[in-house]
Amino acid sequence: MPLLRLPEPYDFELSTGRYRAFGPDLANLWLDGSLHRVVGRREVRISAAPGGVRVEPLDADTRPVVRKLLGAEFDLGAFYDWARRDRVLARLTRKLAGLRPPLAPDPFESLVTSITAQQVSLHAAFAIRNRLIERFGRRVGQAYSFPTARCLGRAAPEELVALGFSRRKADFVLGLAAARLDFQALAQLPDDEIKARLVAVRGLGEWTADWFLARHLARPRAWPAGDLGVRKAVAAFYPEAGDVRTFGERFEPFQNLTVHYLLTGLLTGLRVS
């Protein structure tokens, strides 16, 4: 398989752990040590390799999707240099060296996934997401494509409710599909303006907007302070933190990477003595 080189350091197993932590993800399917993702009408298989990953097929269409999916745009070197000044992050970056937070390549998928995860456990959210993908996506090889806005726009609310969505969330997803946001234009805006545009859409609150900045756009200062998991992670590693939103200023300008390292540290049971 062709080799896609990634910025070092990079740890494939560690960085793809999210796709195994809460159950299978049909659109980002971990199978026999490889990650499978549908790009266009083809299934792409990604596996570990020295200096990067093996990708089949690798071409102009699949390369940017794979790089996005594997978090290649994060500058880990600058983050690690900066993190040495913080006792907690210095230890986490040593223990989790090579962790590149995975990113959602598709903006619509990112927002629908966040709606799915609102006020439920991540295990439940993944299960509902999989039922949505299986019902409205397209299977290519082992993995499924995530449903498009056009496809979901033709669905009835009752169809989504039957998959495990509340009626309210079903309306949010269908409203988002009908909104037809200009995601390319949105990506050119500063963080605050992106959040303002998103929260103007029914069903998209600050929590969803923050995770869109963090997990789709990889904005360095994204800080989802309203997330329960983030609050637990901050409290676990920084008992003195107080207000989590204000405490995020401590990590300027690396709030996004800090969030992912704290969450992974908490999930893997790391402690900082």
CSV table of N, CA and C in Angstrom, one decimal, residues 8-152:
chain,number,residue,atom,x,y,z
A,8,GLU,N,5.9,14.0,12.4
A,8,GLU,CA,6.2,13.3,13.7
A,8,GLU,C,6.1,14.2,14.9
A,9,PRO,N,5.8,13.7,16.1
A,9,PRO,CA,5.6,12.3,16.3
A,9,PRO,C,4.1,11.9,15.9
A,10,TYR,N,3.9,10.6,15.7
A,10,TYR,CA,2.6,10.1,15.4
A,10,TYR,C,2.5,8.7,15.9
A,11,ASP,N,1.5,8.4,16.7
A,11,ASP,CA,1.2,7.1,17.2
A,11,ASP,C,-0.2,6.7,16.7
A,12,PHE,N,-0.2,5.7,15.8
A,12,PHE,CA,-1.5,5.4,15.1
A,12,PHE,C,-2.5,4.7,16.1
A,13,GLU,N,-2.0,3.8,16.9
A,13,GLU,CA,-2.9,3.1,17.8
A,13,GLU,C,-3.5,4.1,18.8
A,14,LEU,N,-2.7,4.9,19.4
A,14,LEU,CA,-3.2,5.9,20.3
A,14,LEU,C,-4.1,6.9,19.7
A,15,SER,N,-3.8,7.4,18.5
A,15,SER,CA,-4.6,8.5,17.9
A,15,SER,C,-5.9,8.0,17.4
A,16,THR,N,-6.0,6.7,17.1
A,16,THR,CA,-7.3,6.2,16.6
A,16,THR,C,-8.1,5.5,17.8
A,17,GLY,N,-7.7,5.7,19.0
A,17,GLY,CA,-8.4,5.0,20.1
A,17,GLY,C,-9.8,5.4,20.2
A,18,ARG,N,-10.2,6.6,19.8
A,18,ARG,CA,-11.5,7.1,19.9
A,18,ARG,C,-12.5,6.2,19.2
A,19,TYR,N,-12.0,5.6,18.1
A,19,TYR,CA,-12.9,4.7,17.3
A,19,TYR,C,-13.1,3.3,17.9
A,20,ARG,N,-12.5,3.1,19.0
A,20,ARG,CA,-12.7,1.8,19.7
A,20,ARG,C,-13.2,2.0,21.1
A,21,ALA,N,-13.1,3.2,21.7
A,21,ALA,CA,-13.4,3.5,23.1
A,21,ALA,C,-14.9,3.4,23.4
A,22,PHE,N,-15.8,3.7,22.5
A,22,PHE,CA,-17.2,3.8,22.8
A,22,PHE,C,-18.0,2.8,21.9
A,23,GLY,N,-17.4,1.8,21.4
A,23,GLY,CA,-18.1,0.9,20.5
A,23,GLY,C,-17.7,1.2,19.0
A,24,PRO,N,-18.1,0.3,18.1
A,24,PRO,CA,-17.7,0.5,16.7
A,24,PRO,C,-18.4,1.8,16.1
A,25,ASP,N,-17.7,2.3,15.1
A,25,ASP,CA,-18.2,3.5,14.4
A,25,ASP,C,-18.3,3.1,12.9
A,26,LEU,N,-19.4,2.9,12.3
A,26,LEU,CA,-19.5,2.3,11.0
A,26,LEU,C,-18.9,3.2,9.9
A,27,ALA,N,-18.8,4.5,10.2
A,27,ALA,CA,-18.3,5.5,9.2
A,27,ALA,C,-16.8,5.6,9.4
A,28,ASN,N,-16.3,5.2,10.5
A,28,ASN,CA,-14.8,5.2,10.8
A,28,ASN,C,-14.5,3.9,11.5
A,29,LEU,N,-14.5,2.9,10.7
A,29,LEU,CA,-14.6,1.5,11.2
A,29,LEU,C,-13.2,0.9,11.4
A,30,TRP,N,-12.9,0.5,12.7
A,30,TRP,CA,-11.7,-0.1,13.1
A,30,TRP,C,-11.9,-1.6,12.9
A,31,LEU,N,-11.1,-2.2,12.1
A,31,LEU,CA,-11.2,-3.6,11.8
A,31,LEU,C,-9.9,-4.2,11.5
A,32,ASP,N,-9.5,-5.2,12.3
A,32,ASP,CA,-8.3,-6.0,12.1
A,32,ASP,C,-7.0,-5.1,12.1
A,33,GLY,N,-7.0,-4.1,13.0
A,33,GLY,CA,-5.9,-3.2,13.1
A,33,GLY,C,-5.8,-2.1,12.1
A,34,SER,N,-6.9,-1.9,11.3
A,34,SER,CA,-6.9,-0.8,10.3
A,34,SER,C,-8.1,0.0,10.4
A,35,LEU,N,-8.1,1.2,9.9
A,35,LEU,CA,-9.2,2.1,10.0
A,35,LEU,C,-9.8,2.2,8.6
A,36,HIS,N,-11.1,2.1,8.5
A,36,HIS,CA,-11.8,2.1,7.2
A,36,HIS,C,-12.7,3.3,7.1
A,37,ARG,N,-12.7,4.0,6.0
A,37,ARG,CA,-13.5,5.2,5.8
A,37,ARG,C,-13.9,5.3,4.3
A,38,VAL,N,-15.1,5.6,4.0
A,38,VAL,CA,-15.6,5.8,2.7
A,38,VAL,C,-15.3,7.2,2.2
A,39,VAL,N,-14.6,7.3,1.1
A,39,VAL,CA,-14.3,8.6,0.5
A,39,VAL,C,-14.9,8.6,-0.9
A,40,GLY,N,-15.9,9.4,-1.2
A,40,GLY,CA,-16.6,9.3,-2.5
A,40,GLY,C,-17.3,8.0,-2.6
A,41,ARG,N,-16.9,7.2,-3.6
A,41,ARG,CA,-17.5,5.9,-3.8
A,41,ARG,C,-16.6,4.7,-3.5
A,42,ARG,N,-15.5,5.0,-2.8
A,42,ARG,CA,-14.5,4.0,-2.5
A,42,ARG,C,-14.2,3.9,-1.0
A,43,GLU,N,-13.9,2.7,-0.6
A,43,GLU,CA,-13.5,2.5,0.8
A,43,GLU,C,-12.0,2.7,0.9
A,44,VAL,N,-11.5,3.4,1.8
A,44,VAL,CA,-10.1,3.7,2.1
A,44,VAL,C,-9.7,2.9,3.3
A,45,ARG,N,-8.6,2.2,3.2
A,45,ARG,CA,-8.1,1.4,4.4
A,45,ARG,C,-6.8,2.0,4.8
A,46,ILE,N,-6.7,2.3,6.1
A,46,ILE,CA,-5.5,3.0,6.7
A,46,ILE,C,-4.9,2.1,7.8
A,47,SER,N,-3.6,1.9,7.7
A,47,SER,CA,-3.0,1.1,8.7
A,47,SER,C,-1.6,1.7,9.0
A,48,ALA,N,-1.1,1.3,10.2
A,48,ALA,CA,0.2,1.8,10.7
A,48,ALA,C,1.3,1.5,9.8
A,49,ALA,N,2.3,2.4,9.7
A,49,ALA,CA,3.5,2.2,9.0
A,49,ALA,C,4.6,3.1,9.5
A,50,PRO,N,5.9,2.7,9.4
A,50,PRO,CA,6.9,3.6,9.9
A,50,PRO,C,6.9,4.9,9.1
A,51,GLY,N,6.9,6.0,9.9
A,51,GLY,CA,6.9,7.3,9.3
A,51,GLY,C,5.6,7.9,8.8
A,52,GLY,N,4.5,7.1,9.1
A,52,GLY,CA,3.2,7.6,8.7
A,52,GLY,C,2.2,6.4,8.7
A,53,VAL,N,1.4,6.3,7.6
A,53,VAL,CA,0.4,5.3,7.5
A,53,VAL,C,0.4,4.8,6.1
A,54,ARG,N,0.0,3.5,6.0
A,54,ARG,CA,-0.3,2.9,4.6
A,54,ARG,C,-1.8,3.2,4.3
A,55,VAL,N,-2.0,3.7,3.1
A,55,VAL,CA,-3.3,4.1,2.7
A,55,VAL,C,-3.6,3.5,1.3
A,56,GLU,N,-4.8,2.8,1.2
A,56,GLU,CA,-5.2,2.2,-0.1
A,56,GLU,C,-6.6,2.4,-0.3
A,57,PRO,N,-7.0,3.2,-1.4
A,57,PRO,CA,-6.1,3.8,-2.3
A,57,PRO,C,-5.7,5.2,-1.8
A,58,LEU,N,-4.5,5.7,-2.3
A,58,LEU,CA,-4.0,7.0,-1.9
A,58,LEU,C,-3.9,7.8,-3.2
A,59,ASP,N,-4.6,8.9,-3.2
A,59,ASP,CA,-4.6,9.8,-4.4
A,59,ASP,C,-5.0,11.2,-4.0
A,60,ALA,N,-5.2,12.0,-5.0
A,60,ALA,CA,-5.6,13.4,-4.7
A,60,ALA,C,-6.9,13.6,-4.0
A,61,ASP,N,-7.8,12.6,-4.2
A,61,ASP,CA,-9.1,12.7,-3.5
A,61,ASP,C,-9.0,12.2,-2.1
A,62,THR,N,-8.3,11.1,-1.8
A,62,THR,CA,-8.3,10.5,-0.5
A,62,THR,C,-7.3,11.1,0.4
A,63,ARG,N,-6.2,11.7,-0.1
A,63,ARG,CA,-5.1,12.2,0.7
A,63,ARG,C,-5.6,13.3,1.7
A,64,PRO,N,-6.3,14.3,1.3
A,64,PRO,CA,-6.8,15.3,2.3
A,64,PRO,C,-7.7,14.8,3.3
A,65,VAL,N,-8.6,13.9,2.9
A,65,VAL,CA,-9.5,13.3,3.9
A,65,VAL,C,-8.8,12.5,4.9
A,66,VAL,N,-7.8,11.7,4.5
A,66,VAL,CA,-7.0,10.9,5.5
A,66,VAL,C,-6.2,11.8,6.4
A,67,ARG,N,-5.6,12.8,5.8
A,67,ARG,CA,-4.8,13.7,6.7
A,67,ARG,C,-5.7,14.4,7.7
A,68,LYS,N,-6.9,14.8,7.3
A,68,LYS,CA,-7.8,15.4,8.2
A,68,LYS,C,-8.3,14.4,9.3
A,69,LEU,N,-8.6,13.2,8.9
A,69,LEU,CA,-9.1,12.2,9.8
A,69,LEU,C,-8.0,11.8,10.8
A,70,LEU,N,-6.7,11.9,10.5
A,70,LEU,CA,-5.7,11.6,11.4
A,70,LEU,C,-5.1,12.8,12.1
A,71,GLY,N,-5.7,13.9,12.0
A,71,GLY,CA,-5.2,15.1,12.8
A,71,GLY,C,-3.9,15.6,12.4
A,72,ALA,N,-3.5,15.5,11.1
A,72,ALA,CA,-2.2,15.9,10.6
A,72,ALA,C,-1.9,17.4,10.7
A,73,GLU,N,-3.0,18.2,10.8
A,73,GLU,CA,-2.8,19.7,10.8
A,73,GLU,C,-2.4,20.2,12.2
A,74,PHE,N,-2.5,19.4,13.2
A,74,PHE,CA,-2.1,19.9,14.5
A,74,PHE,C,-0.5,20.0,14.6
A,75,ASP,N,-0.1,21.0,15.2
A,75,ASP,CA,1.4,21.2,15.4
A,75,ASP,C,1.8,20.7,16.8
A,76,LEU,N,2.1,19.4,16.8
A,76,LEU,CA,2.4,18.8,18.1
A,76,LEU,C,3.8,19.3,18.6
A,77,GLY,N,4.7,19.6,17.7
A,77,GLY,CA,6.0,20.0,18.2
A,77,GLY,C,5.9,21.3,19.0
A,78,ALA,N,5.2,22.3,18.5
A,78,ALA,CA,5.1,23.5,19.2
A,78,ALA,C,4.3,23.4,20.5
A,79,PHE,N,3.3,22.5,20.5
A,79,PHE,CA,2.5,22.2,21.7
A,79,PHE,C,3.4,21.6,22.7
A,80,TYR,N,4.2,20.6,22.4
A,80,TYR,CA,5.0,19.9,23.3
A,80,TYR,C,6.1,20.8,23.9
A,81,ASP,N,6.6,21.7,23.1
A,81,ASP,CA,7.6,22.7,23.6
A,81,ASP,C,7.0,23.6,24.7
A,82,TRP,N,5.8,24.0,24.3
A,82,TRP,CA,5.0,24.9,25.3
A,82,TRP,C,4.6,24.1,26.5
A,83,ALA,N,4.2,22.9,26.4
A,83,ALA,CA,3.6,22.1,27.5
A,83,ALA,C,4.7,21.8,28.6
A,84,ARG,N,5.9,21.9,28.3
A,84,ARG,CA,7.0,21.6,29.3
A,84,ARG,C,6.9,22.6,30.5
A,85,ARG,N,6.2,23.7,30.3
A,85,ARG,CA,6.1,24.7,31.3
A,85,ARG,C,5.0,24.4,32.3
A,86,ASP,N,4.2,23.4,32.0
A,86,ASP,CA,3.0,23.0,32.8
A,86,ASP,C,3.3,21.6,33.4
A,87,ARG,N,3.3,21.4,34.7
A,87,ARG,CA,3.6,20.2,35.3
A,87,ARG,C,2.7,19.0,34.8
A,88,VAL,N,1.4,19.3,34.7
A,88,VAL,CA,0.4,18.3,34.3
A,88,VAL,C,0.6,17.9,32.8
A,89,LEU,N,0.7,18.9,31.9
A,89,LEU,CA,0.8,18.7,30.5
A,89,LEU,C,2.2,18.1,30.1
A,90,ALA,N,3.2,18.5,30.9
A,90,ALA,CA,4.5,18.0,30.6
A,90,ALA,C,4.5,16.4,30.8
A,91,ARG,N,3.8,16.0,31.8
A,91,ARG,CA,3.7,14.5,32.0
A,91,ARG,C,2.8,13.9,31.0
A,92,LEU,N,1.6,14.5,30.7
A,92,LEU,CA,0.7,13.9,29.8
A,92,LEU,C,1.3,13.8,28.4
A,93,THR,N,2.0,14.8,27.9
A,93,THR,CA,2.6,14.8,26.6
A,93,THR,C,3.7,13.7,26.5
A,94,ARG,N,4.4,13.4,27.6
A,94,ARG,CA,5.3,12.3,27.6
A,94,ARG,C,4.6,11.0,27.5
A,95,LYS,N,3.6,10.8,28.3
A,95,LYS,CA,2.9,9.5,28.4
A,95,LYS,C,2.1,9.3,27.1
A,96,LEU,N,1.6,10.4,26.5
A,96,LEU,CA,0.7,10.2,25.3
A,96,LEU,C,1.4,10.8,24.0
A,97,ALA,N,2.7,10.7,24.0
A,97,ALA,CA,3.5,11.2,22.9
A,97,ALA,C,3.0,10.6,21.5
A,98,GLY,N,2.7,11.4,20.6
A,98,GLY,CA,2.3,11.0,19.3
A,98,GLY,C,0.8,11.0,19.1
A,99,LEU,N,0.0,11.3,20.2
A,99,LEU,CA,-1.4,11.4,20.1
A,99,LEU,C,-1.8,12.6,19.2
A,100,ARG,N,-2.4,12.3,18.1
A,100,ARG,CA,-3.0,13.4,17.2
A,100,ARG,C,-4.5,13.2,17.2
A,101,PRO,N,-5.2,14.1,17.8
A,101,PRO,CA,-6.7,14.0,17.9
A,101,PRO,C,-7.3,13.8,16.5
A,102,PRO,N,-8.1,12.8,16.3
A,102,PRO,CA,-8.8,12.6,15.0
A,102,PRO,C,-9.8,13.7,14.8
A,103,LEU,N,-9.9,14.1,13.6
A,103,LEU,CA,-10.9,15.1,13.2
A,103,LEU,C,-12.0,14.6,12.3
A,104,ALA,N,-13.1,15.2,12.3
A,104,ALA,CA,-14.2,14.8,11.4
A,104,ALA,C,-14.0,15.4,10.1
A,105,PRO,N,-13.8,14.7,9.0
A,105,PRO,CA,-13.5,15.3,7.7
A,105,PRO,C,-14.7,16.1,7.2
A,106,ASP,N,-15.9,15.7,7.5
A,106,ASP,CA,-17.1,16.3,6.9
A,106,ASP,C,-17.8,17.2,7.9
A,107,PRO,N,-18.1,18.4,7.6
A,107,PRO,CA,-18.7,19.3,8.6
A,107,PRO,C,-20.1,19.0,9.0
A,108,PHE,N,-20.9,18.5,8.0
A,108,PHE,CA,-22.3,18.1,8.3
A,108,PHE,C,-22.3,16.9,9.2
A,109,GLU,N,-21.4,16.0,9.0
A,109,GLU,CA,-21.3,14.8,9.8
A,109,GLU,C,-20.9,15.2,11.3
A,110,SER,N,-20.0,16.2,11.4
A,110,SER,CA,-19.5,16.6,12.7
A,110,SER,C,-20.7,17.2,13.5
A,111,LEU,N,-21.5,18.0,12.8
A,111,LEU,CA,-22.7,18.6,13.6
A,111,LEU,C,-23.8,17.6,13.9
A,112,VAL,N,-24.1,16.7,13.0
A,112,VAL,CA,-25.1,15.7,13.3
A,112,VAL,C,-24.6,14.8,14.4
A,113,THR,N,-23.3,14.5,14.4
A,113,THR,CA,-22.8,13.7,15.5
A,113,THR,C,-22.9,14.4,16.8
A,114,SER,N,-22.7,15.7,16.9
A,114,SER,CA,-22.8,16.4,18.1
A,114,SER,C,-24.2,16.5,18.6
A,115,ILE,N,-25.2,16.7,17.6
A,115,ILE,CA,-26.6,16.6,18.0
A,115,ILE,C,-26.9,15.3,18.6
A,116,THR,N,-26.5,14.2,18.0
A,116,THR,CA,-26.7,12.9,18.5
A,116,THR,C,-26.2,12.7,19.9
A,117,ALA,N,-25.1,13.3,20.2
A,117,ALA,CA,-24.4,13.1,21.6
A,117,ALA,C,-24.9,14.1,22.6
A,118,GLN,N,-25.9,15.0,22.3
A,118,GLN,CA,-26.4,15.9,23.3
A,118,GLN,C,-27.1,15.2,24.4
A,119,GLN,N,-26.6,15.3,25.6
A,119,GLN,CA,-27.3,14.9,26.8
A,119,GLN,C,-27.5,13.4,26.9
A,120,VAL,N,-26.6,12.6,26.2
A,120,VAL,CA,-26.6,11.1,26.4
A,120,VAL,C,-25.2,10.7,26.5
A,121,SER,N,-25.0,9.4,27.0
A,121,SER,CA,-23.6,8.9,27.1
A,121,SER,C,-23.1,8.7,25.7
A,122,LEU,N,-21.7,8.7,25.6
A,122,LEU,CA,-21.1,8.5,24.3
A,122,LEU,C,-21.4,7.1,23.7
A,123,HIS,N,-21.5,6.1,24.6
A,123,HIS,CA,-21.8,4.7,24.1
A,123,HIS,C,-23.2,4.8,23.5
A,124,ALA,N,-24.2,5.4,24.1
A,124,ALA,CA,-25.5,5.5,23.5
A,124,ALA,C,-25.5,6.3,22.2
A,125,ALA,N,-24.7,7.4,22.2
A,125,ALA,CA,-24.6,8.3,21.0
A,125,ALA,C,-24.0,7.5,19.8
A,126,PHE,N,-23.0,6.7,20.1
A,126,PHE,CA,-22.4,5.9,19.0
A,126,PHE,C,-23.4,4.9,18.5
A,127,ALA,N,-24.2,4.3,19.3
A,127,ALA,CA,-25.1,3.3,18.9
A,127,ALA,C,-26.2,3.9,18.0
A,128,ILE,N,-26.7,5.1,18.4
A,128,ILE,CA,-27.7,5.8,17.6
A,128,ILE,C,-27.1,6.3,16.3
A,129,ARG,N,-25.8,6.8,16.3
A,129,ARG,CA,-25.1,7.2,15.1
A,129,ARG,C,-25.0,6.1,14.1
A,130,ASN,N,-24.7,4.9,14.6
A,130,ASN,CA,-24.5,3.7,13.8
A,130,ASN,C,-25.8,3.3,13.1
A,131,ARG,N,-26.9,3.4,13.9
A,131,ARG,CA,-28.2,3.1,13.3
A,131,ARG,C,-28.6,4.1,12.2
A,132,LEU,N,-28.2,5.3,12.4
A,132,LEU,CA,-28.5,6.4,11.4
A,132,LEU,C,-27.7,6.1,10.1
A,133,ILE,N,-26.4,5.8,10.3
A,133,ILE,CA,-25.5,5.5,9.2
A,133,ILE,C,-26.0,4.2,8.4
A,134,GLU,N,-26.3,3.2,9.2
A,134,GLU,CA,-26.8,2.0,8.5
A,134,GLU,C,-28.1,2.2,7.7
A,135,ARG,N,-28.9,3.0,8.2
A,135,ARG,CA,-30.2,3.2,7.6
A,135,ARG,C,-30.1,4.2,6.4
A,136,PHE,N,-29.3,5.2,6.5
A,136,PHE,CA,-29.3,6.3,5.5
A,136,PHE,C,-28.0,6.4,4.7
A,137,GLY,N,-27.0,5.7,5.2
A,137,GLY,CA,-25.7,5.8,4.5
A,137,GLY,C,-25.6,4.7,3.4
A,138,ARG,N,-24.4,4.6,2.9
A,138,ARG,CA,-24.2,3.6,1.8
A,138,ARG,C,-23.0,2.8,2.1
A,139,ARG,N,-23.1,1.5,2.1
A,139,ARG,CA,-22.1,0.6,2.4
A,139,ARG,C,-21.1,0.4,1.2
A,140,VAL,N,-19.8,0.6,1.5
A,140,VAL,CA,-18.8,0.4,0.5
A,140,VAL,C,-17.7,-0.5,1.1
A,141,GLY,N,-17.6,-1.7,0.8
A,141,GLY,CA,-16.7,-2.6,1.4
A,141,GLY,C,-17.2,-2.9,2.8
A,142,GLN,N,-16.3,-2.6,3.8
A,142,GLN,CA,-16.7,-2.9,5.2
A,142,GLN,C,-17.4,-1.7,5.9
A,143,ALA,N,-17.0,-0.5,5.5
A,143,ALA,CA,-17.5,0.7,6.1
A,143,ALA,C,-18.7,1.3,5.4
A,144,TYR,N,-19.3,2.3,6.0
A,144,TYR,CA,-20.4,3.0,5.4
A,144,TYR,C,-20.1,4.5,5.2
A,145,SER,N,-20.6,5.1,4.2
A,145,SER,CA,-20.5,6.6,4.1
A,145,SER,C,-21.5,7.2,5.1
A,146,PHE,N,-21.2,8.4,5.6
A,146,PHE,CA,-22.1,9.1,6.4
A,146,PHE,C,-23.2,9.7,5.6
A,147,PRO,N,-24.5,9.7,6.0
A,147,PRO,CA,-25.6,10.2,5.2
A,147,PRO,C,-25.3,11.7,4.9
A,148,THR,N,-25.7,12.1,3.7
A,148,THR,CA,-25.5,13.5,3.3
A,148,THR,C,-26.7,14.3,3.7
A,149,ALA,N,-26.6,15.6,3.7
A,149,ALA,CA,-27.7,16.5,4.1
A,149,ALA,C,-28.9,16.3,3.1
A,150,ARG,N,-28.6,16.1,1.9
A,150,ARG,CA,-29.7,15.9,0.9
A,150,ARG,C,-30.5,14.6,1.2
A,151,CYS,N,-29.7,13.5,1.6
A,151,CYS,CA,-30.4,12.3,1.9
A,151,CYS,C,-31.2,12.4,3.2
A,152,LEU,N,-30.7,13.0,4.2
A,152,LEU,CA,-31.4,13.1,5.5
A,152,LEU,C,-32.6,14.1,5.3
